[in-house]
Coordinates of C-alpha atoms in Angstrom, one line a residue:
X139 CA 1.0 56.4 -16.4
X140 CA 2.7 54.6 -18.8
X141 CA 1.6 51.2 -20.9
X142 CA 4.5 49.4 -19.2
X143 CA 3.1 50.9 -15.5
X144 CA -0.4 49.9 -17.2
X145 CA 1.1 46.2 -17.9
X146 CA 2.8 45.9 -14.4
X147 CA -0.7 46.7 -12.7
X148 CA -2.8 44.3 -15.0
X149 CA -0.6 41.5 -14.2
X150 CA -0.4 42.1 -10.4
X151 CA -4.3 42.3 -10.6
X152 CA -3.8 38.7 -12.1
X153 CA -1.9 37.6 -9.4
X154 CA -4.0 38.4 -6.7
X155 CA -6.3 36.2 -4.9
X156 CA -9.8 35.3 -6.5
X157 CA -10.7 34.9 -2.7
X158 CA -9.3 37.8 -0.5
X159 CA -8.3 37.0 2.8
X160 CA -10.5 40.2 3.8
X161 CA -9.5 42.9 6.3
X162 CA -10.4 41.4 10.6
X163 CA -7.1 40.3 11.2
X164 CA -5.2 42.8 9.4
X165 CA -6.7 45.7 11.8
X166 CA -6.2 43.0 14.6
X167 CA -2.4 42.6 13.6
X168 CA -1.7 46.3 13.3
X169 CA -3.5 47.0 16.5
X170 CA -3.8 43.9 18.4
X171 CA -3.2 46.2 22.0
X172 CA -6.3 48.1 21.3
X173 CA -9.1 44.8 20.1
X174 CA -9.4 42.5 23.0
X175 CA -11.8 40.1 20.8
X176 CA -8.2 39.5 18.5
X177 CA -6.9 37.6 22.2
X178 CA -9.1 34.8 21.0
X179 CA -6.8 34.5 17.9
X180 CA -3.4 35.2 20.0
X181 CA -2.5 31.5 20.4
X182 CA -1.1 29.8 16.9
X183 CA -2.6 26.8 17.7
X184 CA -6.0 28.1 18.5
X185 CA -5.9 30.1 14.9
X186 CA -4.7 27.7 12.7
X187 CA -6.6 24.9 13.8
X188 CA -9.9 27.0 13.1
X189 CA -9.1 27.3 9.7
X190 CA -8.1 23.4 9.6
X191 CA -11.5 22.9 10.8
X192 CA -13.3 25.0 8.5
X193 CA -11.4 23.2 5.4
X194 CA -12.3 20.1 7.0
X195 CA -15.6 20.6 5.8
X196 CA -14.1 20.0 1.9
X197 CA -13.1 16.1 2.9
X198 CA -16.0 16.0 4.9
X199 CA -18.0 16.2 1.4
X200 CA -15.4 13.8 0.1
X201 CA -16.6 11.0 2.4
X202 CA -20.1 11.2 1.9
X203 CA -19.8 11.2 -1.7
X204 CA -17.8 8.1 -0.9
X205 CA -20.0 6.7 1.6
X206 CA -23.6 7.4 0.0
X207 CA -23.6 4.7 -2.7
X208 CA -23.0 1.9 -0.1
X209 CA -26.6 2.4 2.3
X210 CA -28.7 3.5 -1.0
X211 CA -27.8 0.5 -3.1
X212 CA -30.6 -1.2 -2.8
X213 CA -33.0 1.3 -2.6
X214 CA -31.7 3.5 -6.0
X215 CA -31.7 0.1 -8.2
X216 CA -35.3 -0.7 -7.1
X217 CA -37.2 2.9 -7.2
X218 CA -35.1 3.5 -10.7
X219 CA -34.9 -0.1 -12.0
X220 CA -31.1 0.1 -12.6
X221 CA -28.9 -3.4 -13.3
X222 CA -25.9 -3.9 -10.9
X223 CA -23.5 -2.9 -13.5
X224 CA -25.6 0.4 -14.4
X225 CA -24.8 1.4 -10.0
X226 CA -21.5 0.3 -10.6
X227 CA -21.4 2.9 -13.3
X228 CA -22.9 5.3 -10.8
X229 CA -21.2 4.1 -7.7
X230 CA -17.3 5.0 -9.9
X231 CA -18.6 8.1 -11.9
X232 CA -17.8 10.0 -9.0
X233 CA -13.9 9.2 -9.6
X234 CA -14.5 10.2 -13.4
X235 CA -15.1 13.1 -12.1
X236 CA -12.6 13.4 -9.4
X237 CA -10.2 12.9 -12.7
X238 CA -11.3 16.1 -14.4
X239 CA -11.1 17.5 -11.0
X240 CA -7.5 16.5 -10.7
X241 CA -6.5 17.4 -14.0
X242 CA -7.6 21.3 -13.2
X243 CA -7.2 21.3 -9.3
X244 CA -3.3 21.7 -9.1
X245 CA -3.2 25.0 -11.4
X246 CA -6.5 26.3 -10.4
X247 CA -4.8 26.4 -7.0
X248 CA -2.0 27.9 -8.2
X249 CA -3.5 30.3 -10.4
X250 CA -6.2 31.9 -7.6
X251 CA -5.1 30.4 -4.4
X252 CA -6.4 27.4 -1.9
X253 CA -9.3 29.6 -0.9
X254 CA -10.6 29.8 -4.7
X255 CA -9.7 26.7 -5.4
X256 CA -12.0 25.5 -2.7
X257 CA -15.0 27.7 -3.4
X258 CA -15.3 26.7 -7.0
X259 CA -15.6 22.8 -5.7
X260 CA -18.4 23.9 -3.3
X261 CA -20.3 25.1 -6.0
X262 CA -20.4 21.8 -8.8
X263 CA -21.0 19.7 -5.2
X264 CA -24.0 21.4 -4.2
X265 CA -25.6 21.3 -7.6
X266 CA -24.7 17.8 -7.8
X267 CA -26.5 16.5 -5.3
X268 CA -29.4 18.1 -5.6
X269 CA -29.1 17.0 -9.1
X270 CA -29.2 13.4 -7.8
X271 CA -32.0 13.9 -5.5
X272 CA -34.4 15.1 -8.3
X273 CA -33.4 12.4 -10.5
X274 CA -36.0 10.4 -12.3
X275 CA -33.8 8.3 -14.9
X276 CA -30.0 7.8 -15.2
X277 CA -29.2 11.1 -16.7
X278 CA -29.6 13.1 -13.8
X279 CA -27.8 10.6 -11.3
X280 CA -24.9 10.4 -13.6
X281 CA -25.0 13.7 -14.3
X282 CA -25.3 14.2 -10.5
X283 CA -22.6 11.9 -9.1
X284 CA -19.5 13.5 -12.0
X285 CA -20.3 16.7 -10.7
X286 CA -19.7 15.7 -7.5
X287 CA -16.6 14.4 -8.2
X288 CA -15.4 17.0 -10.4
X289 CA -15.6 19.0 -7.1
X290 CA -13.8 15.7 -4.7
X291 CA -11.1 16.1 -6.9
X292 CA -10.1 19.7 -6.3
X293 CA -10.9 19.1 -2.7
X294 CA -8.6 16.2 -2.4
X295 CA -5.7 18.0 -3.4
X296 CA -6.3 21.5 -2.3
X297 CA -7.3 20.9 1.4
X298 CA -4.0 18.9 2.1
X299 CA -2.0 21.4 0.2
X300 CA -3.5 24.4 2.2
X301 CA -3.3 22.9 5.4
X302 CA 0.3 21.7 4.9
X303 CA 0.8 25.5 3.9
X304 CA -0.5 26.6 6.9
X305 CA 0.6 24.5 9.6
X306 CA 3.3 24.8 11.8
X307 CA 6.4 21.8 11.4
X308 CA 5.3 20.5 15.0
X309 CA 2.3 20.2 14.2
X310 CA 1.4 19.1 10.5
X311 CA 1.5 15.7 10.9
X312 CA -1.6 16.0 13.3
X313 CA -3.5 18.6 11.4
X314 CA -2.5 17.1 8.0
X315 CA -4.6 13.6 9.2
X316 CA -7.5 15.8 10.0
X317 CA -8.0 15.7 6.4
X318 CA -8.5 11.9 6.6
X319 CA -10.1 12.2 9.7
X320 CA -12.7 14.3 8.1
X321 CA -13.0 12.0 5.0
X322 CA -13.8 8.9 7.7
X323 CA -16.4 11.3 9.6
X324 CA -18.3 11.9 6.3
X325 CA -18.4 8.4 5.3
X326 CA -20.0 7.5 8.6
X327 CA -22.3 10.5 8.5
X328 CA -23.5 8.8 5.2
X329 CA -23.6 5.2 6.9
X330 CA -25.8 6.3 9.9
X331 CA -28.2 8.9 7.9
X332 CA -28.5 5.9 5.2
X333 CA -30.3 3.6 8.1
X334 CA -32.6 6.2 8.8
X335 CA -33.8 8.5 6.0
X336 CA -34.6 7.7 2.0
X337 CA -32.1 8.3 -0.5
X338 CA -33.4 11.2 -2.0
X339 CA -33.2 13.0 1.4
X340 CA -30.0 11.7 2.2
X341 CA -28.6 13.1 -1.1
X342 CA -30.5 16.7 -0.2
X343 CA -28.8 16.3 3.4
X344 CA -25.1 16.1 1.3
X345 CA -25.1 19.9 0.1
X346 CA -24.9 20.5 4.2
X347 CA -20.8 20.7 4.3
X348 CA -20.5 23.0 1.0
X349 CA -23.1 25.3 2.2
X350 CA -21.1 25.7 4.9
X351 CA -17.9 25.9 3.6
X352 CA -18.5 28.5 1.4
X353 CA -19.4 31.6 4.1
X354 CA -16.4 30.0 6.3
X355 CA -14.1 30.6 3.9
X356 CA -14.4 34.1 3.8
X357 CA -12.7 34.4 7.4
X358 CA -9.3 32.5 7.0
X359 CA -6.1 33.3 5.4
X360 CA -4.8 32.1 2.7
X361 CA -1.9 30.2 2.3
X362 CA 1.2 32.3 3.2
X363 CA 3.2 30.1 1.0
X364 CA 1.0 30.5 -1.8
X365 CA 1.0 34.3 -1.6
X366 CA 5.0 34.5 -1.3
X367 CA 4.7 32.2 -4.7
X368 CA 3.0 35.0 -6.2
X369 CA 5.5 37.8 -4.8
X370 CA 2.2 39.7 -2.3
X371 CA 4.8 40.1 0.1
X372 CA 2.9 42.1 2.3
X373 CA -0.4 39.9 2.3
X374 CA 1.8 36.7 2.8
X375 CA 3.4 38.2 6.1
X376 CA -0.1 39.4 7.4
X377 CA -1.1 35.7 6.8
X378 CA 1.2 34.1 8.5
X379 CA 1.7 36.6 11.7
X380 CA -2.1 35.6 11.8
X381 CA -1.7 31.5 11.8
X382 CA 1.5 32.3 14.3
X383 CA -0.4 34.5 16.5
X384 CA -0.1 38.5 16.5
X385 CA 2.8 38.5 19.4
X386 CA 5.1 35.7 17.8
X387 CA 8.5 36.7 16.1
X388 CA 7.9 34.6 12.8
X389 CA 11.3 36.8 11.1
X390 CA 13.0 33.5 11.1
X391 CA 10.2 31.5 9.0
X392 CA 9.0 34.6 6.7
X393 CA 13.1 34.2 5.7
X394 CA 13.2 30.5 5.2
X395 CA 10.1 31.2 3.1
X396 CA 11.6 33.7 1.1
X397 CA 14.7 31.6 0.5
X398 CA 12.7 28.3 -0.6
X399 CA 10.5 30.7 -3.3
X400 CA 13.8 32.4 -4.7
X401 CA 15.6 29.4 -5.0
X402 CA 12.6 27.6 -6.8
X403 CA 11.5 31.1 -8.7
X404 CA 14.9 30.8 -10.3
X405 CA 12.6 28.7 -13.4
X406 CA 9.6 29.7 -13.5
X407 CA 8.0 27.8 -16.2
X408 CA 8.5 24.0 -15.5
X409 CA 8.2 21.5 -18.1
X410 CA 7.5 17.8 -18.3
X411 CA 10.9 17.5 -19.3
X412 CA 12.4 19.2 -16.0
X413 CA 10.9 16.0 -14.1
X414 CA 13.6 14.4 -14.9
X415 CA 15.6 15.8 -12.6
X416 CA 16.0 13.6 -9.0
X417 CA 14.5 17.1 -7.2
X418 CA 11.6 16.5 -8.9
X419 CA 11.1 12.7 -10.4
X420 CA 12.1 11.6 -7.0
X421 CA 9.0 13.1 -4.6
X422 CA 6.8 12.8 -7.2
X423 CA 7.2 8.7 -7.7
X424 CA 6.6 8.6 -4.0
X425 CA 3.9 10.6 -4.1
X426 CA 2.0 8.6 -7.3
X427 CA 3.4 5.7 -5.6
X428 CA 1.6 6.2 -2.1
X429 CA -1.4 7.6 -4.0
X430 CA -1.9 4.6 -6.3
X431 CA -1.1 1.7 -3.9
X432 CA -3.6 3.0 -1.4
X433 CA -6.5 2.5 -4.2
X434 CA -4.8 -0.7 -5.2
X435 CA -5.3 -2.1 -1.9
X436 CA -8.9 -2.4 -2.4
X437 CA -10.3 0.1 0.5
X438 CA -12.5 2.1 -1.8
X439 CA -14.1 -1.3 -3.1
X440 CA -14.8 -2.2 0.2
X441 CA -16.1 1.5 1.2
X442 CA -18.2 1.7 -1.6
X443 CA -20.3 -1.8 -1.2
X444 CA -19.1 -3.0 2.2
X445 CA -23.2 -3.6 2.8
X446 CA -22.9 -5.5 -0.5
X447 CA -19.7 -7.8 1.0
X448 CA -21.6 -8.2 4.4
X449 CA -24.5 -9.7 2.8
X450 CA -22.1 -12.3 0.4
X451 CA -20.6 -13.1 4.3
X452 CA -23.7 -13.7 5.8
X453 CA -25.0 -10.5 8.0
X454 CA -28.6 -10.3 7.9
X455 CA -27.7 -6.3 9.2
X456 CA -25.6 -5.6 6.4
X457 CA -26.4 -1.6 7.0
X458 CA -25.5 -1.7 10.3
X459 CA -22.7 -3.2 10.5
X460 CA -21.5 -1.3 7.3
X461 CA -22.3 1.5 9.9
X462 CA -20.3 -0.2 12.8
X463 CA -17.3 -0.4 10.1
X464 CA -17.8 3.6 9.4
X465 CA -17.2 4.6 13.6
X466 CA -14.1 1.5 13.8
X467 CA -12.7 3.9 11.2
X468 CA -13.4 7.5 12.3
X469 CA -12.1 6.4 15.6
X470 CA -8.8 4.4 14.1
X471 CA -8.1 7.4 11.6
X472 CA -8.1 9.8 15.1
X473 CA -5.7 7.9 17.1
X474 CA -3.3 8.0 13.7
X475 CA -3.8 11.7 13.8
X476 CA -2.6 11.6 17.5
X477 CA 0.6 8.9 16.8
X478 CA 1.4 10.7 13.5
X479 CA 4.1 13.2 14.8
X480 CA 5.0 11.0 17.3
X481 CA 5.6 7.9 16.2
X482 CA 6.7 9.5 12.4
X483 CA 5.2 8.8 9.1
X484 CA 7.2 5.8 8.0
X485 CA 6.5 3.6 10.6
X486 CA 2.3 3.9 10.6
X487 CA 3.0 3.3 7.2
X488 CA 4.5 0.2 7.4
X489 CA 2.3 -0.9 10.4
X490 CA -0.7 -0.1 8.4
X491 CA 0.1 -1.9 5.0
X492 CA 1.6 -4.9 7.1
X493 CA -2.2 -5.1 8.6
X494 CA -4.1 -4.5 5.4
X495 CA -2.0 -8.0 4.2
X496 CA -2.8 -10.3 7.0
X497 CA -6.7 -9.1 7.2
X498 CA -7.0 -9.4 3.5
X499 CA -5.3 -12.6 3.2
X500 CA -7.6 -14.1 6.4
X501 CA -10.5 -12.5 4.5
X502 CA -9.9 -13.7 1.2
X503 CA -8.9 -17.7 3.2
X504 CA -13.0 -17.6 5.0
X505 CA -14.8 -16.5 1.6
X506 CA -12.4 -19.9 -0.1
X507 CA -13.2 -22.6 2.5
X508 CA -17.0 -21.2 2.5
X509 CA -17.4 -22.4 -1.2
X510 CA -17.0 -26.0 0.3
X511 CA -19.0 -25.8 3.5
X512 CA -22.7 -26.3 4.1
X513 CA -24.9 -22.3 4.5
X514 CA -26.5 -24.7 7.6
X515 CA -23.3 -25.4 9.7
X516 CA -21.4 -23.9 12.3
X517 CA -18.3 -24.0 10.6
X518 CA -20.0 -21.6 8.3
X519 CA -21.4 -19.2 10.6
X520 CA -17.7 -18.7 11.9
X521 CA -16.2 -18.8 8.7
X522 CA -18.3 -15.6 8.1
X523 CA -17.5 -14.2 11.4
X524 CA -13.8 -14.6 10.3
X525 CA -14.1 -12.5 7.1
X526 CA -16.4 -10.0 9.4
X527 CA -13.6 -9.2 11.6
X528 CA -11.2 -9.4 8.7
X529 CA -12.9 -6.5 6.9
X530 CA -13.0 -4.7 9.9
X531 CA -8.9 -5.4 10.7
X532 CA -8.5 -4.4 7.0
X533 CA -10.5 -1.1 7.5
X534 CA -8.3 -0.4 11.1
X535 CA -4.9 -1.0 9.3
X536 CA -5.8 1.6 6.3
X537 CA -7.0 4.1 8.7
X538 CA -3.9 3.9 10.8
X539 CA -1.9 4.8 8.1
X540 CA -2.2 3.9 4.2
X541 CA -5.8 5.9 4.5
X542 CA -4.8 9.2 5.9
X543 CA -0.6 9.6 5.4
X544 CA -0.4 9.1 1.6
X545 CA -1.7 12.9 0.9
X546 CA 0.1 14.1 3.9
X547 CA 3.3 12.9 2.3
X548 CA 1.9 14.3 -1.4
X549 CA 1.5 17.5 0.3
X550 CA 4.9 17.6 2.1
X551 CA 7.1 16.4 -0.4
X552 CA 6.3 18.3 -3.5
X553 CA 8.7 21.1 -4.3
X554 CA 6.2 24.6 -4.7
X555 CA 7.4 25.3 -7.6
X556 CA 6.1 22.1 -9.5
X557 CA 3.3 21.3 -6.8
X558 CA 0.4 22.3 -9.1
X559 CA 1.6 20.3 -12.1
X560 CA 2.9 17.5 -9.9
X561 CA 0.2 17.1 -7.4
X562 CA -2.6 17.1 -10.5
X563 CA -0.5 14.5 -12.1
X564 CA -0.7 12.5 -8.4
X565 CA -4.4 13.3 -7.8
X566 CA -5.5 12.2 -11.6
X567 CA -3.7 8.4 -11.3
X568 CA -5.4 8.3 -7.7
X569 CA -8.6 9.2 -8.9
X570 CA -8.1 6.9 -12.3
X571 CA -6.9 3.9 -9.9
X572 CA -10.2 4.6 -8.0
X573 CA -12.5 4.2 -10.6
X574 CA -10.6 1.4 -11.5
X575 CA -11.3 -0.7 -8.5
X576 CA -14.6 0.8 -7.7
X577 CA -15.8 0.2 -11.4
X578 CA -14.9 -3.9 -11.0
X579 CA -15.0 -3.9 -7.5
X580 CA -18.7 -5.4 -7.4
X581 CA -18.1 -7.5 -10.2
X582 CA -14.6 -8.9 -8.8
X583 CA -17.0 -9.9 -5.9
X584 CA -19.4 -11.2 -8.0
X585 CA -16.7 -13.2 -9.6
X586 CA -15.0 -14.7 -6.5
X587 CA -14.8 -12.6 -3.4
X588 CA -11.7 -14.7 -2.1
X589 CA -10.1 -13.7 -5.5
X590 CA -10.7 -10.2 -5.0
X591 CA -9.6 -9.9 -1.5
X592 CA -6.5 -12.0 -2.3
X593 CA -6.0 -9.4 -5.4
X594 CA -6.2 -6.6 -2.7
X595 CA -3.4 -8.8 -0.3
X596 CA -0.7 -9.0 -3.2
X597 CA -0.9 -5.5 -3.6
X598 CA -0.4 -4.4 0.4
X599 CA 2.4 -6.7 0.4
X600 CA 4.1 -4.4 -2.4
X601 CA 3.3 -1.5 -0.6
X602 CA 5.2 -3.0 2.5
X603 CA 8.7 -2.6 0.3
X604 CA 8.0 0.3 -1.6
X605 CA 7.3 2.0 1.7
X606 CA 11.0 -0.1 3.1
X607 CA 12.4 0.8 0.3
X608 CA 11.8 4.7 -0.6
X609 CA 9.4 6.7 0.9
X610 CA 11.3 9.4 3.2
X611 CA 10.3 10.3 6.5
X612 CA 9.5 13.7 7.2
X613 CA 8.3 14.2 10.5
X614 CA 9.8 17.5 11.9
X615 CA 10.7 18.6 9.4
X616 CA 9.6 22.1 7.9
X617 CA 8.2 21.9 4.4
X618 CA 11.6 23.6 3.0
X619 CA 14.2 21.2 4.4
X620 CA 11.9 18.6 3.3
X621 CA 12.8 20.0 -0.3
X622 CA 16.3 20.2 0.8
X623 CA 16.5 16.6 0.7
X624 CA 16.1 16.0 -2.8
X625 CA 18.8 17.9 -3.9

């Protein structure tokens, strides 16, 4: 063999997956007649929605990293002695790490696949919270809550990406929410443990969906996309006769596949300066856009110390209604899963950030007038009832759409040849914009909480034209004549 055969083998080595799809459905796929078990796997539907719910377990991670600082407040700053500005410093060193995350997720998917890409955020999550739940001083929660979000911010990218990848046009509106959906479940999961157990247990109970993750993703595919990216032919039609089921024609999709990765293969190495082309500036200012205004709009604030906000509005049961606001929002994010290919992506948007103004601006009007009202009268009470049910409406709206849709669209839009660099830039201002408002979020509130709600009510009402004005809709649509349309 020659050094040039020698070369050619090294690099394909390179190019293969770090996490091989394995061999069950391969036999299954060459001899489905003979394996009755594979009948299980027939139906597309059936197939790729179990690997959709095995991913799900990423953003399920996700959410109770997001959710756990809000019940444990109180309890970590009196058993550790910690200021409120040292917890604000633990509550948003979770999106510092969600940054470094970012920065590395987008070519670490590119570079050894979803599946990889996934198992390598497993790994910093479950030492991070065990990290935290042996910690004695600040250096061990800090410590504990960046490696967490080191490992968020591969997961927030690469589960959207993957099942976007996977999913067939008719469908990825649905499966794409589930990633939100899964996000909302997690939070709640933290909300309702939170009443119940002590924090060091409920940061122990956190390395439950990585655990599980990690032996589930030995048994999915990997993106077929991502292998025809890399030029495994062969693996990336195994993959996706797999997700369409073993006795569907997909000739017509491996071909629009194939056309989509030559025409985008044609350059190889993309630089900054090839952004400034419309194909590629264009979907990627919607994307940052979408991605930034949803932290802008305050929800993570609210998230992260809604039990802090429902105490400033008067709940005695701060936890359990912080709980209350944790279901309103699984179950709001699961009917926008159900409207999102039906109703389009566009419209929940504009219904959702429309919402988030009017229950912010009602909110931020009951915490005003209560600076000039007596704690004892009844005025009060309903003035605190007002900004109750305001939170709540605010919560709703995102969930319906600016919550889950956002990295749907990110996912969607992003040509595959400049996804990794372009979706790290989108995750890394996300993740930067998150820290931002969960940083100042408790001092905001501190400062004024009408000021800071009315803060969060300016910024949905931008989102309202900048969703008018340019974001696309793509319901429909498969993920290469979504591309088509910035050309």
């Amino acid at each position: 063999m020659s050094f040039r055969d020698d070369t050619e083998e090294g690099r394909n080595d390179l190019r293969r997956p770090f996490l091989h799809t394995g061999s069950w459905y391969r036999m299954g796929s060459r001899q489905s007649s003979m394996l009755e078990s594979s009948q299980v796997i027939r139906d597309s539907s059936i197939s790729v929605l179990a690997c959709v719910l095995i991913v799900a377990l990423g953003p399920i991670q996700f959410g109770f990293t997001c959710g756990y600082s809000s019940p444990t407040q109180a309890a970590i700053t009196k058993d550790l002695g910690l200021t409120v500005s040292e917890y604000s410093v633990f509550g948003s060193l979770s999106n510092v790490g969600a940054m470094v995350g970012a920065i590395a997720s987008g070519q670490i998917a590119e570079y050894i696949g979803r599946k990889g890409s996934l198992m390598i955020a497993a790994i910093p999550n479950i030492i991070g919270w065990l990290s935290i739940s042996f910690a004695k001083d600040t250096s061990f929660l800090y410590m504990g809550r960046l490696l967490e979000g080191f490992g968020v911010g591969i997961i927030s990218y690469t589960v959207p990406v993957y099942i976007a990848e996977i999913a067939p046009q008719h469908m990825r509106g649905a499966l794409g929410s589930v990633n939100q959906l899964s996000v909302t479940i997690g939070i709640m999961l933290a909300y309702l443990l939170g009443l119940f157990v002590p924090w060091r247990i409920l940061a122990v109970l956190g390395v439950l969906p990585c655990t599980l993750l990690i032996p589930g993703l030995f048994f999915i595919p990997e993106s077929p996309r991502w292998l025809a990216k890399m030029g495994l032919t062969d693996d990336f039609e195994t993959s996706l006769q797999v997700l369409r089921g073993f006795d569907t024609d997909i000739t017509v999709e491996v071909n629009e596949i194939k056309r989509s990765v030559a025409s985008s293969g044609k350059r190889s190495a993309i630089r900054f300066v090839d952004l400034k082309r419309r194909r590629y500036y264009f979907p990627l200012m919607v994307g940052i856009g979408l991605l930034v205004l949803q932290q802008l709009g305050g929800i993570n604030g609210v998230l992260f110390y809604s039990s802090t906000i429902f105490e400033s509005a008067g709940v005695t049961s701060s936890n359990v209604a912080t709980f209350g606001v944790g279901v309103v929002q699984v179950v709001a994010t699961a009917v926008a899963t159900w409207l999102v290919d039906k109703s389009g992506r566009r419209l929940l948007l504009m219904i959702s950030s429309i919402g988030m103004t009017i229950s912010l601006v009602i909110v931020a009007v009951a915490f005003y007038l209560k600076e000039f009202i007596s704690p004892d009268s009844n005025m009060y009470n309903i003035l605190s009832m007002v900004s109750v049910v305001g939170v709540v409406a605010m919560v709703i709206s995102c969930s319906l759409g600016m919550g889950p849709i956002p990295w749907l669209i990110m996912s969607e839009i992003l040509p595959v040849n400049i996804k990794g660099l372009a979706g790290s830039i989108a995750t890394l201002l996300n993740w930067f914009v998150s820290w931002l408002v969960t940083m100042t979020a408790n001092m905001l509130l501190a400062w004024s909480s009408g000021g800071t709600f009315t803060l969060y009510a300016l910024v949905c009402g931008f989102t309202v034209v900048f969703v008018s004005l340019w974001v696309p809709e793509t319901k429909g649509k498969t993920l290469e004549e979504i591309q088509a349309l910035f050309r």
